[in-house]
PDB file of C-alpha atoms in Angstrom:
ATOM      1  CA  MET A1398     -20.197  -9.259 106.338  1.00 47.00           C
ATOM      2  CA  THR A1399     -18.502  -6.295 103.663  1.00 50.00           C
ATOM      3  CA  HIS A1400     -21.235  -5.434 101.272  1.00 49.00           C
ATOM      4  CA  THR A1401     -20.080  -3.853  98.106  1.00 54.00           C
ATOM      5  CA  THR A1402     -23.247  -1.671  96.808  1.00 52.00           C
ATOM      6  CA  SER A1403     -25.209   0.627  99.437  1.00 54.00           C
ATOM      7  CA  GLU A1404     -28.711   0.786  98.778  1.00 60.00           C
ATOM      8  CA  SER A1405     -28.822   4.520  97.751  1.00 66.00           C
ATOM      9  CA  THR A1406     -27.333   3.069  94.890  1.00 78.00           C
ATOM     10  CA  TRP A1407     -28.606   0.669  93.771  1.00 78.00           C
ATOM     11  CA  PRO A1408     -30.501  -0.542  91.496  1.00 82.00           C
ATOM     12  CA  GLY A1409     -28.341   2.344  89.991  1.00 81.00           C
ATOM     13  CA  LYS A1410     -28.184   2.528  85.874  1.00 83.00           C
ATOM     14  CA  ILE A1411     -27.902  -0.247  82.814  1.00 86.00           C
ATOM     15  CA  SER A1412     -24.492   0.010  82.045  1.00 89.00           C
ATOM     16  CA  ALA A1413     -23.988  -3.492  79.505  1.00 94.00           C
ATOM     17  CA  ILE A1414     -26.850  -5.091  77.257  1.00 95.00           C
ATOM     18  CA  THR A1415     -25.187  -7.689  75.320  1.00 96.00           C
ATOM     19  CA  LEU A1416     -27.782  -9.325  72.671  1.00 96.00           C
ATOM     20  CA  PHE A1417     -27.196 -12.585  71.547  1.00 95.00           C
ATOM     21  CA  VAL A1418     -26.547 -12.624  67.531  1.00 95.00           C
ATOM     22  CA  GLU A1419     -26.445 -15.629  64.925  1.00 95.00           C
ATOM     23  CA  ASP A1420     -24.764 -12.755  61.934  1.00 96.00           C
ATOM     24  CA  LEU A1421     -21.726 -10.756  63.781  1.00 97.00           C
ATOM     25  CA  GLU A1422     -20.735  -8.947  60.736  1.00 97.00           C
ATOM     26  CA  ALA A1423     -24.044  -8.697  59.420  1.00 97.00           C
ATOM     27  CA  THR A1424     -25.456  -7.024  63.191  1.00 97.00           C
ATOM     28  CA  LYS A1425     -22.422  -4.730  63.138  1.00 97.00           C
ATOM     29  CA  ARG A1426     -22.872  -3.277  59.706  1.00 97.00           C
ATOM     30  CA  PHE A1427     -26.665  -2.270  60.656  1.00 97.00           C
ATOM     31  CA  TYR A1428     -25.755  -0.450  63.988  1.00 97.00           C
ATOM     32  CA  ARG A1429     -23.356   1.726  61.926  1.00 97.00           C
ATOM     33  CA  ASP A1430     -25.309   1.673  59.015  1.00 96.00           C
ATOM     34  CA  VAL A1431     -28.826   2.844  60.813  1.00 96.00           C
ATOM     35  CA  PHE A1432     -27.407   4.271  64.017  1.00 96.00           C
ATOM     36  CA  ARG A1433     -24.764   5.760  62.772  1.00 96.00           C
ATOM     37  CA  LEU A1434     -22.288   4.555  65.778  1.00 96.00           C
ATOM     38  CA  PRO A1435     -18.833   3.472  65.462  1.00 97.00           C
ATOM     39  CA  VAL A1436     -17.474  -0.384  67.361  1.00 97.00           C
ATOM     40  CA  THR A1437     -16.568   1.308  70.551  1.00 96.00           C
ATOM     41  CA  TYR A1438     -14.294  -2.353  71.041  1.00 96.00           C
ATOM     42  CA  GLU A1439     -14.709  -5.913  69.549  1.00 96.00           C
ATOM     43  CA  ASN A1440     -12.525  -8.859  69.256  1.00 96.00           C
ATOM     44  CA  ASP A1441     -13.564 -12.868  67.347  1.00 96.00           C
ATOM     45  CA  ASN A1442     -17.794 -13.243  69.318  1.00 96.00           C
ATOM     46  CA  SER A1443     -18.558  -9.301  70.255  1.00 96.00           C
ATOM     47  CA  ALA A1444     -18.587  -6.268  68.625  1.00 97.00           C
ATOM     48  CA  VAL A1445     -19.383  -3.097  70.894  1.00 97.00           C
ATOM     49  CA  PHE A1446     -21.171   0.381  70.827  1.00 97.00           C
ATOM     50  CA  THR A1447     -22.193   2.587  72.646  1.00 97.00           C
ATOM     51  CA  PHE A1448     -25.629   4.751  73.491  1.00 95.00           C
ATOM     52  CA  GLY A1449     -24.939   7.131  75.786  1.00 93.00           C
ATOM     53  CA  ASN A1450     -23.842   6.423  79.014  1.00 92.00           C
ATOM     54  CA  THR A1451     -24.751   2.032  78.031  1.00 94.00           C
ATOM     55  CA  ILE A1452     -23.140  -0.073  75.806  1.00 95.00           C
ATOM     56  CA  ILE A1453     -24.595  -2.576  73.173  1.00 96.00           C
ATOM     57  CA  ASN A1454     -22.679  -6.109  73.136  1.00 96.00           C
ATOM     58  CA  LEU A1455     -23.208  -7.990  69.870  1.00 96.00           C
ATOM     59  CA  LEU A1456     -21.744 -12.128  71.411  1.00 95.00           C
ATOM     60  CA  LYS A1457     -22.390 -14.815  68.794  1.00 96.00           C
ATOM     61  CA  SER A1458     -24.704 -16.276  69.423  1.00 95.00           C
ATOM     62  CA  THR A1459     -22.931 -19.361  69.741  1.00 95.00           C
ATOM     63  CA  ALA A1460     -20.501 -17.906  72.439  1.00 95.00           C
ATOM     64  CA  ALA A1461     -23.265 -17.091  74.913  1.00 94.00           C
ATOM     65  CA  PRO A1462     -24.204 -20.903  75.980  1.00 93.00           C
ATOM     66  CA  GLU A1463     -20.163 -19.450  78.566  1.00 90.00           C
ATOM     67  CA  LEU A1464     -21.628 -16.524  79.844  1.00 89.00           C
ATOM     68  CA  ILE A1465     -25.924 -18.178  81.209  1.00 92.00           C
ATOM     69  CA  ASN A1466     -25.303 -21.730  81.348  1.00 91.00           C
ATOM     70  CA  PRO A1467     -27.997 -23.363  82.410  1.00 91.00           C
ATOM     71  CA  ALA A1468     -29.922 -20.897  80.538  1.00 91.00           C
ATOM     72  CA  ARG A1469     -30.331 -22.167  77.145  1.00 91.00           C
ATOM     73  CA  VAL A1470     -29.922 -19.351  73.886  1.00 92.00           C
ATOM     74  CA  ALA A1471     -32.798 -19.267  72.397  1.00 91.00           C
ATOM     75  CA  ASP A1472     -33.841 -19.295  68.496  1.00 88.00           C
ATOM     76  CA  PRO A1473     -33.435 -15.537  67.054  1.00 83.00           C
ATOM     77  CA  ASP A1474     -37.151 -16.312  65.422  1.00 82.00           C
ATOM     78  CA  ALA A1475     -38.696 -17.973  69.094  1.00 88.00           C
ATOM     79  CA  GLY A1476     -39.935 -13.802  69.360  1.00 85.00           C
ATOM     80  CA  SER A1477     -39.244 -10.677  71.189  1.00 85.00           C
ATOM     81  CA  ARG A1478     -38.950 -10.465  74.723  1.00 82.00           C
ATOM     82  CA  VAL A1479     -37.348  -6.991  74.728  1.00 88.00           C
ATOM     83  CA  GLN A1480     -37.367  -3.919  73.403  1.00 92.00           C
ATOM     84  CA  PHE A1481     -35.355  -1.526  73.629  1.00 94.00           C
ATOM     85  CA  THR A1482     -36.132   2.793  72.985  1.00 93.00           C
ATOM     86  CA  LEU A1483     -34.553   5.122  71.940  1.00 95.00           C
ATOM     87  CA  PRO A1484     -36.446   9.797  72.530  1.00 94.00           C
ATOM     88  CA  VAL A1485     -36.649  10.801  68.256  1.00 94.00           C
ATOM     89  CA  ASP A1486     -37.639  14.680  68.192  1.00 95.00           C
ATOM     90  CA  ASP A1487     -39.929  14.138  65.388  1.00 97.00           C
ATOM     91  CA  VAL A1488     -41.172   9.773  64.109  1.00 97.00           C
ATOM     92  CA  ASP A1489     -42.422  10.993  60.872  1.00 98.00           C
ATOM     93  CA  ALA A1490     -38.938  11.794  59.702  1.00 97.00           C
ATOM     94  CA  MET A1491     -37.322   9.730  61.439  1.00 96.00           C
ATOM     95  CA  CYS A1492     -38.826   7.307  59.767  1.00 97.00           C
ATOM     96  CA  LYS A1493     -37.330   8.114  56.529  1.00 97.00           C
ATOM     97  CA  GLU A1494     -33.971   8.265  57.340  1.00 95.00           C
ATOM     98  CA  LEU A1495     -34.276   5.335  58.254  1.00 96.00           C
ATOM     99  CA  THR A1496     -36.277   3.470  55.774  1.00 97.00           C
ATOM    100  CA  SER A1497     -33.799   5.567  53.517  1.00 96.00           C
ATOM    101  CA  ARG A1498     -31.302   3.276  55.413  1.00 95.00           C
ATOM    102  CA  GLY A1499     -32.489  -0.110  54.617  1.00 95.00           C
ATOM    103  CA  VAL A1500     -35.196  -0.781  57.012  1.00 96.00           C
ATOM    104  CA  ALA A1501     -38.200  -2.109  57.024  1.00 96.00           C
ATOM    105  CA  LEU A1502     -40.285  -1.006  60.032  1.00 97.00           C
ATOM    106  CA  LEU A1503     -42.512  -3.580  61.388  1.00 96.00           C
ATOM    107  CA  ASN A1504     -45.118  -0.845  62.901  1.00 97.00           C
ATOM    108  CA  GLY A1505     -46.003   3.033  62.973  1.00 95.00           C
ATOM    109  CA  PRO A1506     -45.174   5.390  62.506  1.00 98.00           C
ATOM    110  CA  MET A1507     -48.532   5.842  64.830  1.00 97.00           C
ATOM    111  CA  ASP A1508     -50.417   7.272  66.770  1.00 97.00           C
ATOM    112  CA  ARG A1509     -50.909   5.345  70.211  1.00 94.00           C
ATOM    113  CA  PRO A1510     -52.781   5.518  73.246  1.00 93.00           C
ATOM    114  CA  TRP A1511     -50.878   6.698  76.016  1.00 91.00           C
ATOM    115  CA  GLY A1512     -50.016   9.348  74.315  1.00 93.00           C
ATOM    116  CA  ILE A1513     -47.078   9.093  72.499  1.00 94.00           C
ATOM    117  CA  ARG A1514     -45.816   8.710  68.014  1.00 97.00           C
ATOM    118  CA  THR A1515     -44.066   5.092  67.820  1.00 96.00           C
ATOM    119  CA  ALA A1516     -42.333   3.304  65.247  1.00 96.00           C
ATOM    120  CA  SER A1517     -40.332   0.095  65.190  1.00 96.00           C
ATOM    121  CA  PHE A1518     -38.188  -1.695  63.579  1.00 95.00           C
ATOM    122  CA  LYS A1519     -35.766  -5.242  64.562  1.00 94.00           C
ATOM    123  CA  ASP A1520     -32.000  -5.409  64.153  1.00 95.00           C
ATOM    124  CA  PRO A1521     -30.548  -8.685  62.125  1.00 93.00           C
ATOM    125  CA  GLY A1522     -30.424 -10.812  65.544  1.00 91.00           C
ATOM    126  CA  GLY A1523     -34.161 -10.512  66.011  1.00 91.00           C
ATOM    127  CA  HIS A1524     -34.070  -7.606  68.340  1.00 93.00           C
ATOM    128  CA  ILE A1525     -36.853  -4.747  69.012  1.00 94.00           C
ATOM    129  CA  TRP A1526     -36.253  -1.004  68.468  1.00 96.00           C
ATOM    130  CA  GLU A1527     -39.280   1.733  68.787  1.00 95.00           C
ATOM    131  CA  ILE A1528     -38.052   5.084  68.592  1.00 95.00           C
ATOM    132  CA  ALA A1529     -41.158   7.525  70.108  1.00 95.00           C
ATOM    133  CA  GLN A1530     -41.385  10.710  70.339  1.00 95.00           C
TER     134      GLN A1530
END
């Protein structure tokens, strides 16, 4: 039996995260405006943004079943089960910047008991993003 991945490299880094979205255009615009990132790749069903060494693939929820069958795609308001955290130097300053970009904060800025300052917001697909200092 041939192994293509050695145990020393498994699991390695996460190279891509696919987020299912109902409104691709609105979510793509949000990522361009809020994160100030260009679209790395796009087609009729998806738009890709690069965060450091990780790509975030925004995929129309109507195209998602092909990838995850027999699992089902949850509705965007079914509740959050994931949060992505981005480190920042100054949470308060970034909150002001995000607000100026039209972002409504879910919470924060606040000091957490585990010693970091955070704030969070969600994208049009309902995915939660946190900034942390």
